[in-house]
Amino acid sequence: MLNAFLFIGIGGSGGKTLWTLKADLEQRLKEVGYDGEWPACWQLLHIDVPTTADGADQELPDQLEEKDYIGLVPRGVNYRSIDDSLISGGRADEQVLENLLGWRPEPGMVVVPVSRGAGQYRALGRAITLAGMDNVASAIRHSLQALQSSQVIADLAAVSRAFGAPVIDNTPAPEAVVISSLAGGSGSGAFMDVCDALRALGGSDFADEMWSVLYAPDVFNHLSPDDRKGVHPNALAALCELLAGFWDPEPVPEDLAIIEGKGIAVGAPSRRGPRVPLIVGTKNNPVSFDHQNKVYRAMGTALAAWVVSGHLQDDLKGYATGNWLLSSDKPDTTQLRTNDQEQPFSSIGFAR
């Protein structure tokens, strides 16, 4: 039996990967003669800062439907209003204020028109995401509810038959995959908090084992130097937060105070961020992509192959989660990791 999937794309990179993923899956369904609507067992959600999704890209497939996009900045709202909502929530909770100290963008310094995006300012992307976390939570809850419907069981059986996978009575738990860039503004600033919200809302049965595809800064090397000034600093900061969340066995309460203030009961999580962080760049030894869109297409195809292959699902699940700790005996030349800590990163690719 194939797995159901929840894919959450954050920022422009995450969204464009979802476009290519959906187009590839639609083509695969057509090739196997699947007759029906888009399967409910494949939930796609795009979260980004702009009020409306970025325009279409001629080099990529069509955007997702409007219902699958969550814009974090309401029409006509500026950053000062967003900041006011964060501070007003903090006045009622000292831990919220402690969480904002040191990184919160001062409204008087923000010149970016946030209804169009966060630019390359990851602190701005995070502030906007936290202010709109109630909308993020609502969208995640809707996707989770859709994965629990009776239609999912029927659609999962239908696509399993179509792609030659056995159909069994016990439906396997879904897989959760979060896709983002480490180097931009909105995705880099938001993905940790979105992962925390998904873990809290989805529960330990599958959300606690979430995967992530995180694009490295070299994906944007084709841009001019002036257009990628923030790329490497953003990636460095995001990696530091990711490492701290991965290795910290007990996140301190103020780390999650803002999310809890939005009505999300986080409980006592074992870590922050994703369980399986996969870092993806532009090249390996024989292959080198010269544009970010080619990377998105490659990853969309790779993820689609994962969705429709029971054999690949079993292999990835067994290797990534079952043997992750065993792979941690590799030497760490950075000397950042202690002997009792897991290896924090891996990667994924695709060939045909």
CSV table of C-alpha atoms in Angstrom, one decimal:
chain,number,residue,atom,x,y,z
A,1,MET,CA,0.0,0.0,0.0
A,2,LEU,CA,1.3,3.4,-0.9
A,3,ASN,CA,1.7,6.1,1.7
A,4,ALA,CA,-0.5,9.3,1.8
A,5,PHE,CA,1.6,12.5,1.7
A,6,LEU,CA,1.4,16.0,3.1
A,7,PHE,CA,3.8,18.4,1.3
A,8,ILE,CA,4.2,21.9,2.7
A,9,GLY,CA,6.2,24.3,0.5
A,10,ILE,CA,7.5,27.4,2.2
A,11,GLY,CA,8.6,30.5,0.3
A,12,GLY,CA,9.2,30.8,-3.4
A,13,SER,CA,11.5,27.8,-3.6
A,14,GLY,CA,9.1,25.5,-1.7
A,15,GLY,CA,6.1,26.7,-3.8
A,16,LYS,CA,7.9,26.2,-7.2
A,17,THR,CA,8.9,22.7,-6.1
A,18,LEU,CA,5.3,21.9,-5.4
A,19,TRP,CA,4.3,23.2,-8.9
A,20,THR,CA,6.7,20.7,-10.5
A,21,LEU,CA,5.7,17.9,-8.1
A,22,LYS,CA,2.0,18.2,-9.0
A,23,ALA,CA,2.7,18.5,-12.7
A,24,ASP,CA,4.9,15.3,-12.6
A,25,LEU,CA,2.3,13.4,-10.6
A,26,GLU,CA,-0.5,14.5,-13.0
A,27,GLN,CA,1.5,13.1,-15.9
A,28,ARG,CA,2.2,9.9,-14.1
A,29,LEU,CA,-1.5,9.4,-13.3
A,30,LYS,CA,-2.3,10.0,-17.0
A,31,GLU,CA,0.3,7.4,-18.1
A,32,VAL,CA,-1.2,4.7,-15.9
A,33,GLY,CA,-4.7,5.4,-16.9
A,34,TYR,CA,-6.0,6.8,-13.6
A,35,ASP,CA,-9.5,8.1,-14.0
A,36,GLY,CA,-10.6,10.5,-11.4
A,37,GLU,CA,-10.0,13.8,-9.6
A,38,TRP,CA,-6.8,14.8,-7.8
A,39,PRO,CA,-6.3,12.1,-5.1
A,40,ALA,CA,-7.2,13.4,-1.6
A,41,CYS,CA,-4.3,11.2,-0.3
A,42,TRP,CA,-1.8,13.8,-1.7
A,43,GLN,CA,-2.2,17.1,0.1
A,44,LEU,CA,-0.2,20.1,-1.1
A,45,LEU,CA,0.1,23.4,0.8
A,46,HIS,CA,2.1,26.5,-0.2
A,47,ILE,CA,2.9,29.0,2.5
A,48,ASP,CA,4.5,32.3,1.6
A,49,VAL,CA,4.6,36.0,2.7
A,50,PRO,CA,3.0,37.7,-0.3
A,51,THR,CA,-0.7,38.4,-0.2
A,52,THR,CA,-1.1,36.5,-3.5
A,53,ALA,CA,1.2,33.8,-4.9
A,54,ASP,CA,4.1,35.0,-7.1
A,55,GLY,CA,3.4,35.1,-10.8
A,56,ALA,CA,3.8,32.2,-13.1
A,57,ASP,CA,7.2,31.2,-14.4
A,58,GLN,CA,7.4,30.3,-18.1
A,59,GLU,CA,10.1,27.7,-17.3
A,60,LEU,CA,8.0,25.9,-14.7
A,61,PRO,CA,4.5,24.3,-14.6
A,62,ASP,CA,1.4,26.1,-13.5
A,63,GLN,CA,1.0,27.3,-9.9
A,64,LEU,CA,-1.2,25.5,-7.4
A,65,GLU,CA,-4.8,26.3,-7.1
A,66,GLU,CA,-5.7,29.4,-5.1
A,67,LYS,CA,-7.2,27.2,-2.3
A,68,ASP,CA,-3.8,25.6,-1.7
A,69,TYR,CA,-1.9,28.9,-1.1
A,70,ILE,CA,-1.7,30.7,2.2
A,71,GLY,CA,-0.5,34.3,1.9
A,72,LEU,CA,0.7,35.5,5.3
A,73,VAL,CA,0.2,39.3,4.7
A,74,PRO,CA,-3.4,40.3,4.3
A,75,ARG,CA,-4.2,42.8,1.7
A,76,GLY,CA,-3.5,46.4,2.8
A,77,VAL,CA,-1.5,45.4,5.9
A,78,ASN,CA,1.9,46.9,6.5
A,79,TYR,CA,4.7,45.6,8.7
A,80,ARG,CA,4.0,48.0,11.5
A,81,SER,CA,0.6,46.4,11.9
A,82,ILE,CA,2.2,43.0,11.9
A,83,ASP,CA,4.7,44.0,14.5
A,84,ASP,CA,1.9,45.5,16.7
A,85,SER,CA,0.2,42.1,16.7
A,86,LEU,CA,3.4,40.4,17.9
A,87,ILE,CA,4.0,42.9,20.6
A,88,SER,CA,0.4,43.0,21.8
A,89,GLY,CA,0.6,39.2,22.3
A,90,GLY,CA,3.9,39.6,24.1
A,91,ARG,CA,2.5,42.0,26.7
A,92,ALA,CA,0.4,39.2,28.0
A,93,ASP,CA,3.3,36.7,28.2
A,94,GLU,CA,6.8,37.5,29.3
A,95,GLN,CA,8.2,34.5,27.5
A,96,VAL,CA,6.9,35.8,24.2
A,97,LEU,CA,8.8,39.1,24.7
A,98,GLU,CA,11.9,37.1,25.6
A,99,ASN,CA,11.6,35.2,22.4
A,100,LEU,CA,11.4,38.4,20.4
A,101,LEU,CA,14.5,40.0,21.9
A,102,GLY,CA,17.6,40.3,19.8
A,103,TRP,CA,16.1,39.5,16.4
A,104,ARG,CA,12.7,41.3,16.0
A,105,PRO,CA,12.9,43.8,13.1
A,106,GLU,CA,12.2,47.4,14.2
A,107,PRO,CA,9.2,48.7,12.2
A,108,GLY,CA,11.0,52.0,11.5
A,109,MET,CA,13.8,50.1,9.8
A,110,VAL,CA,11.6,47.9,7.5
A,111,VAL,CA,11.3,49.4,4.0
A,112,VAL,CA,10.3,46.2,2.3
A,113,PRO,CA,6.7,46.2,1.0
A,114,VAL,CA,5.8,43.0,2.8
A,115,SER,CA,2.7,42.3,0.8
A,116,ARG,CA,5.1,41.4,-2.0
A,117,GLY,CA,7.5,39.3,0.1
A,118,ALA,CA,10.2,39.4,2.7
A,119,GLY,CA,13.1,40.2,0.4
A,120,GLN,CA,16.2,38.4,1.7
A,121,TYR,CA,15.5,39.3,5.3
A,122,ARG,CA,14.9,36.1,7.2
A,123,ALA,CA,14.1,37.9,10.4
A,124,LEU,CA,11.3,39.7,8.6
A,125,GLY,CA,10.1,36.4,7.2
A,126,ARG,CA,10.0,34.8,10.6
A,127,ALA,CA,8.2,37.8,12.2
A,128,ILE,CA,5.5,37.7,9.5
A,129,THR,CA,5.1,34.0,9.9
A,130,LEU,CA,4.7,34.1,13.6
A,131,ALA,CA,2.2,36.9,13.4
A,132,GLY,CA,0.2,34.9,10.9
A,133,MET,CA,0.7,31.5,12.7
A,134,ASP,CA,-3.1,31.2,13.4
A,135,ASN,CA,-3.7,31.2,9.6
A,136,VAL,CA,-0.8,28.7,9.1
A,137,ALA,CA,-2.3,26.4,11.8
A,138,SER,CA,-5.7,26.6,10.2
A,139,ALA,CA,-4.4,25.6,6.9
A,140,ILE,CA,-2.4,22.7,8.4
A,141,ARG,CA,-5.4,21.5,10.3
A,142,HIS,CA,-7.5,21.5,7.1
A,143,SER,CA,-4.9,19.4,5.3
A,144,LEU,CA,-4.7,17.0,8.3
A,145,GLN,CA,-8.4,16.6,8.4
A,146,ALA,CA,-8.5,15.9,4.7
A,147,LEU,CA,-5.9,13.1,5.2
A,148,GLN,CA,-8.3,11.5,7.8
A,149,SER,CA,-11.3,11.4,5.5
A,150,SER,CA,-12.8,8.3,4.1
A,151,GLN,CA,-12.0,9.6,0.6
A,152,VAL,CA,-8.3,9.2,1.4
A,153,ILE,CA,-8.7,5.5,1.9
A,154,ALA,CA,-10.6,5.1,-1.4
A,155,ASP,CA,-8.1,7.2,-3.3
A,156,LEU,CA,-5.1,5.6,-1.7
A,157,ALA,CA,-6.4,2.2,-2.8
A,158,ALA,CA,-7.1,3.4,-6.3
A,159,VAL,CA,-3.6,5.0,-6.8
A,160,SER,CA,-1.9,1.9,-5.2
A,161,ARG,CA,-3.6,-0.3,-7.8
A,162,ALA,CA,-2.8,2.0,-10.6
A,163,PHE,CA,0.9,2.0,-9.8
A,164,GLY,CA,1.1,-1.7,-9.0
A,165,ALA,CA,1.3,-1.6,-5.2
A,166,PRO,CA,-0.6,-4.0,-3.0
A,167,VAL,CA,-3.8,-2.9,-1.3
A,168,ILE,CA,-4.1,-3.8,2.4
A,169,ASP,CA,-6.7,-3.1,5.1
A,170,ASN,CA,-4.3,-1.3,7.4
A,171,THR,CA,-3.6,2.1,5.8
A,172,PRO,CA,0.0,3.2,6.6
A,173,ALA,CA,0.6,6.6,8.3
A,174,PRO,CA,1.1,9.5,6.0
A,175,GLU,CA,4.5,11.1,5.3
A,176,ALA,CA,5.0,14.8,6.0
A,177,VAL,CA,7.5,16.7,3.9
A,178,VAL,CA,8.4,20.4,4.4
A,179,ILE,CA,10.3,22.1,1.4
A,180,SER,CA,12.1,25.4,1.8
A,181,SER,CA,15.2,27.3,1.0
A,182,LEU,CA,17.8,27.9,3.7
A,183,ALA,CA,19.0,31.1,2.0
A,184,GLY,CA,16.0,33.3,1.1
A,185,GLY,CA,13.8,35.4,3.4
A,186,SER,CA,10.4,34.0,3.9
A,187,GLY,CA,11.3,30.3,3.7
A,188,SER,CA,14.5,30.5,5.6
A,189,GLY,CA,12.9,32.5,8.4
A,190,ALA,CA,9.7,30.4,8.6
A,191,PHE,CA,10.5,26.8,8.1
A,192,MET,CA,11.5,26.0,11.7
A,193,ASP,CA,8.3,27.5,13.2
A,194,VAL,CA,6.2,25.8,10.5
A,195,CYS,CA,7.8,22.5,11.4
A,196,ASP,CA,7.1,23.1,15.1
A,197,ALA,CA,3.5,23.8,14.3
A,198,LEU,CA,3.1,20.8,12.1
A,199,ARG,CA,4.6,18.5,14.8
A,200,ALA,CA,2.2,19.9,17.5
A,201,LEU,CA,-0.9,19.7,15.3
A,202,GLY,CA,-0.1,16.4,13.5
A,203,GLY,CA,1.0,14.4,16.6
A,204,SER,CA,3.7,11.9,17.1
A,205,ASP,CA,2.2,9.2,14.8
A,206,PHE,CA,3.7,10.8,11.6
A,207,ALA,CA,4.4,14.6,12.0
A,208,ASP,CA,7.2,13.9,14.6
A,209,GLU,CA,9.0,12.0,11.8
A,210,MET,CA,8.7,14.7,9.2
A,211,TRP,CA,11.1,15.1,6.4
A,212,SER,CA,12.5,18.3,5.0
A,213,VAL,CA,14.1,19.3,1.7
A,214,LEU,CA,16.2,22.4,2.2
A,215,TYR,CA,17.9,24.2,-0.6
A,216,ALA,CA,21.5,25.2,-0.1
A,217,PRO,CA,22.7,28.7,-1.0
A,218,ASP,CA,24.5,27.6,-4.2
A,219,VAL,CA,21.1,27.0,-5.8
A,220,PHE,CA,21.1,30.8,-6.3
A,221,ASN,CA,24.6,31.2,-7.7
A,222,HIS,CA,23.2,32.2,-11.1
A,223,LEU,CA,21.9,35.4,-9.7
A,224,SER,CA,24.1,38.5,-9.8
A,225,PRO,CA,26.2,39.3,-6.6
A,226,ASP,CA,23.9,42.3,-5.8
A,227,ASP,CA,20.8,40.0,-6.0
A,228,ARG,CA,22.2,37.5,-3.5
A,229,LYS,CA,23.9,39.5,-0.8
A,230,GLY,CA,21.8,37.9,1.9
A,231,VAL,CA,22.0,34.4,0.6
A,232,HIS,CA,25.0,33.1,2.5
A,233,PRO,CA,24.3,34.9,5.8
A,234,ASN,CA,20.8,33.6,5.8
A,235,ALA,CA,21.9,30.1,5.2
A,236,LEU,CA,24.5,30.2,7.9
A,237,ALA,CA,21.9,31.5,10.4
A,238,ALA,CA,19.3,29.0,9.3
A,239,LEU,CA,21.8,26.1,9.7
A,240,CYS,CA,22.7,27.3,13.2
A,241,GLU,CA,19.1,27.3,14.2
A,242,LEU,CA,18.5,23.9,12.6
A,243,LEU,CA,21.5,22.3,14.4
A,244,ALA,CA,20.4,23.8,17.7
A,245,GLY,CA,16.9,22.5,17.2
A,246,PHE,CA,18.1,19.0,16.1
A,247,TRP,CA,20.5,18.5,19.0
A,248,ASP,CA,18.5,20.1,21.8
A,249,PRO,CA,16.6,17.3,23.6
A,250,GLU,CA,14.4,19.8,25.5
A,251,PRO,CA,13.6,23.1,23.7
A,252,VAL,CA,13.2,25.9,26.2
A,253,PRO,CA,9.7,27.2,26.7
A,254,GLU,CA,10.3,30.7,25.3
A,255,ASP,CA,11.4,29.1,22.0
A,256,LEU,CA,7.8,28.0,21.4
A,257,ALA,CA,5.9,30.6,23.4
A,258,ILE,CA,4.8,32.6,20.4
A,259,ILE,CA,3.4,29.5,18.7
A,260,GLU,CA,1.6,28.5,21.9
A,261,GLY,CA,0.2,32.0,22.1
A,262,LYS,CA,-1.5,31.4,18.8
A,263,GLY,CA,-3.5,28.5,20.3
A,264,ILE,CA,-1.1,25.6,19.3
A,265,ALA,CA,-0.5,23.3,22.1
A,266,VAL,CA,3.2,22.2,21.5
A,267,GLY,CA,3.4,19.9,24.5
A,268,ALA,CA,7.0,18.6,25.3
A,269,PRO,CA,8.7,18.1,21.9
A,270,SER,CA,11.9,16.2,21.6
A,271,ARG,CA,13.4,18.7,19.2
A,272,ARG,CA,12.6,21.7,17.0
A,273,GLY,CA,12.5,21.7,13.3
A,274,PRO,CA,12.4,18.6,11.0
A,275,ARG,CA,13.3,15.1,12.0
A,276,VAL,CA,15.1,14.3,8.7
A,277,PRO,CA,16.8,17.4,7.2
A,278,LEU,CA,17.9,16.8,3.6
A,279,ILE,CA,20.2,19.5,2.2
A,280,VAL,CA,20.0,19.8,-1.6
A,281,GLY,CA,22.4,21.9,-3.8
A,282,THR,CA,23.0,22.3,-7.5
A,283,LYS,CA,25.5,19.5,-8.2
A,284,ASN,CA,27.2,16.2,-7.6
A,285,ASN,CA,30.3,14.9,-9.4
A,286,PRO,CA,28.8,14.3,-12.9
A,287,VAL,CA,25.8,16.8,-12.8
A,288,SER,CA,25.7,20.5,-12.3
A,289,PHE,CA,22.5,22.6,-12.7
A,290,ASP,CA,23.1,26.2,-13.8
A,291,HIS,CA,19.7,27.6,-12.7
A,292,GLN,CA,17.4,27.2,-9.6
A,293,ASN,CA,14.4,26.2,-11.8
A,294,LYS,CA,16.3,23.1,-12.9
A,295,VAL,CA,16.9,22.1,-9.3
A,296,TYR,CA,13.2,22.6,-8.5
A,297,ARG,CA,12.3,20.4,-11.5
A,298,ALA,CA,14.7,17.7,-10.5
A,299,MET,CA,13.4,17.6,-6.9
A,300,GLY,CA,9.8,17.7,-8.1
A,301,THR,CA,10.5,14.6,-10.2
A,302,ALA,CA,12.3,12.9,-7.3
A,303,LEU,CA,9.5,13.6,-4.9
A,304,ALA,CA,6.9,12.3,-7.4
A,305,ALA,CA,8.9,9.1,-7.8
A,306,TRP,CA,8.8,8.7,-4.0
A,307,VAL,CA,5.0,9.2,-3.9
A,308,VAL,CA,4.2,6.5,-6.4
A,309,SER,CA,6.8,3.8,-5.5
A,310,GLY,CA,6.1,1.5,-2.6
A,311,HIS,CA,9.5,0.0,-2.9
A,312,LEU,CA,11.2,3.4,-2.7
A,313,GLN,CA,9.0,4.4,0.3
A,314,ASP,CA,10.0,1.3,2.2
A,315,ASP,CA,13.7,1.8,1.4
A,316,LEU,CA,13.7,5.5,2.3
A,317,LYS,CA,11.8,4.9,5.5
A,318,GLY,CA,14.1,2.1,6.6
A,319,TYR,CA,17.2,4.0,5.7
A,320,ALA,CA,16.4,7.5,6.8
A,321,THR,CA,14.6,6.8,10.1
A,322,GLY,CA,15.5,3.2,10.9
A,323,ASN,CA,19.2,3.6,10.2
A,324,TRP,CA,19.8,7.3,10.9
A,325,LEU,CA,21.4,6.7,14.2
A,326,LEU,CA,23.7,3.9,12.7
A,327,SER,CA,24.9,6.4,10.2
A,328,SER,CA,26.0,8.8,12.9
A,329,ASP,CA,29.2,6.9,13.6
A,330,LYS,CA,30.9,8.8,10.7
A,331,PRO,CA,33.7,11.2,11.8
A,332,ASP,CA,32.7,14.8,12.4
A,333,THR,CA,35.6,17.0,11.4
A,334,THR,CA,33.9,20.1,12.6
A,335,GLN,CA,34.1,18.7,16.2
A,336,LEU,CA,30.6,20.2,16.9
A,337,ARG,CA,28.9,16.9,17.5
A,338,THR,CA,29.4,14.8,20.6
A,339,ASN,CA,29.5,11.0,20.4
A,340,ASP,CA,25.9,10.6,21.7
A,341,GLN,CA,24.4,13.0,19.1
A,342,GLU,CA,23.0,12.0,15.7
A,343,GLN,CA,24.5,13.1,12.4
A,344,PRO,CA,22.3,16.1,11.7
A,345,PHE,CA,22.1,16.2,7.8
A,346,SER,CA,21.8,14.0,4.8
A,347,SER,CA,20.8,14.6,1.2
A,348,ILE,CA,18.7,13.2,-1.6
A,349,GLY,CA,19.0,13.1,-5.4
A,350,PHE,CA,17.4,11.5,-8.4
A,351,ALA,CA,18.5,9.7,-11.6
A,352,ARG,CA,16.8,8.0,-14.5
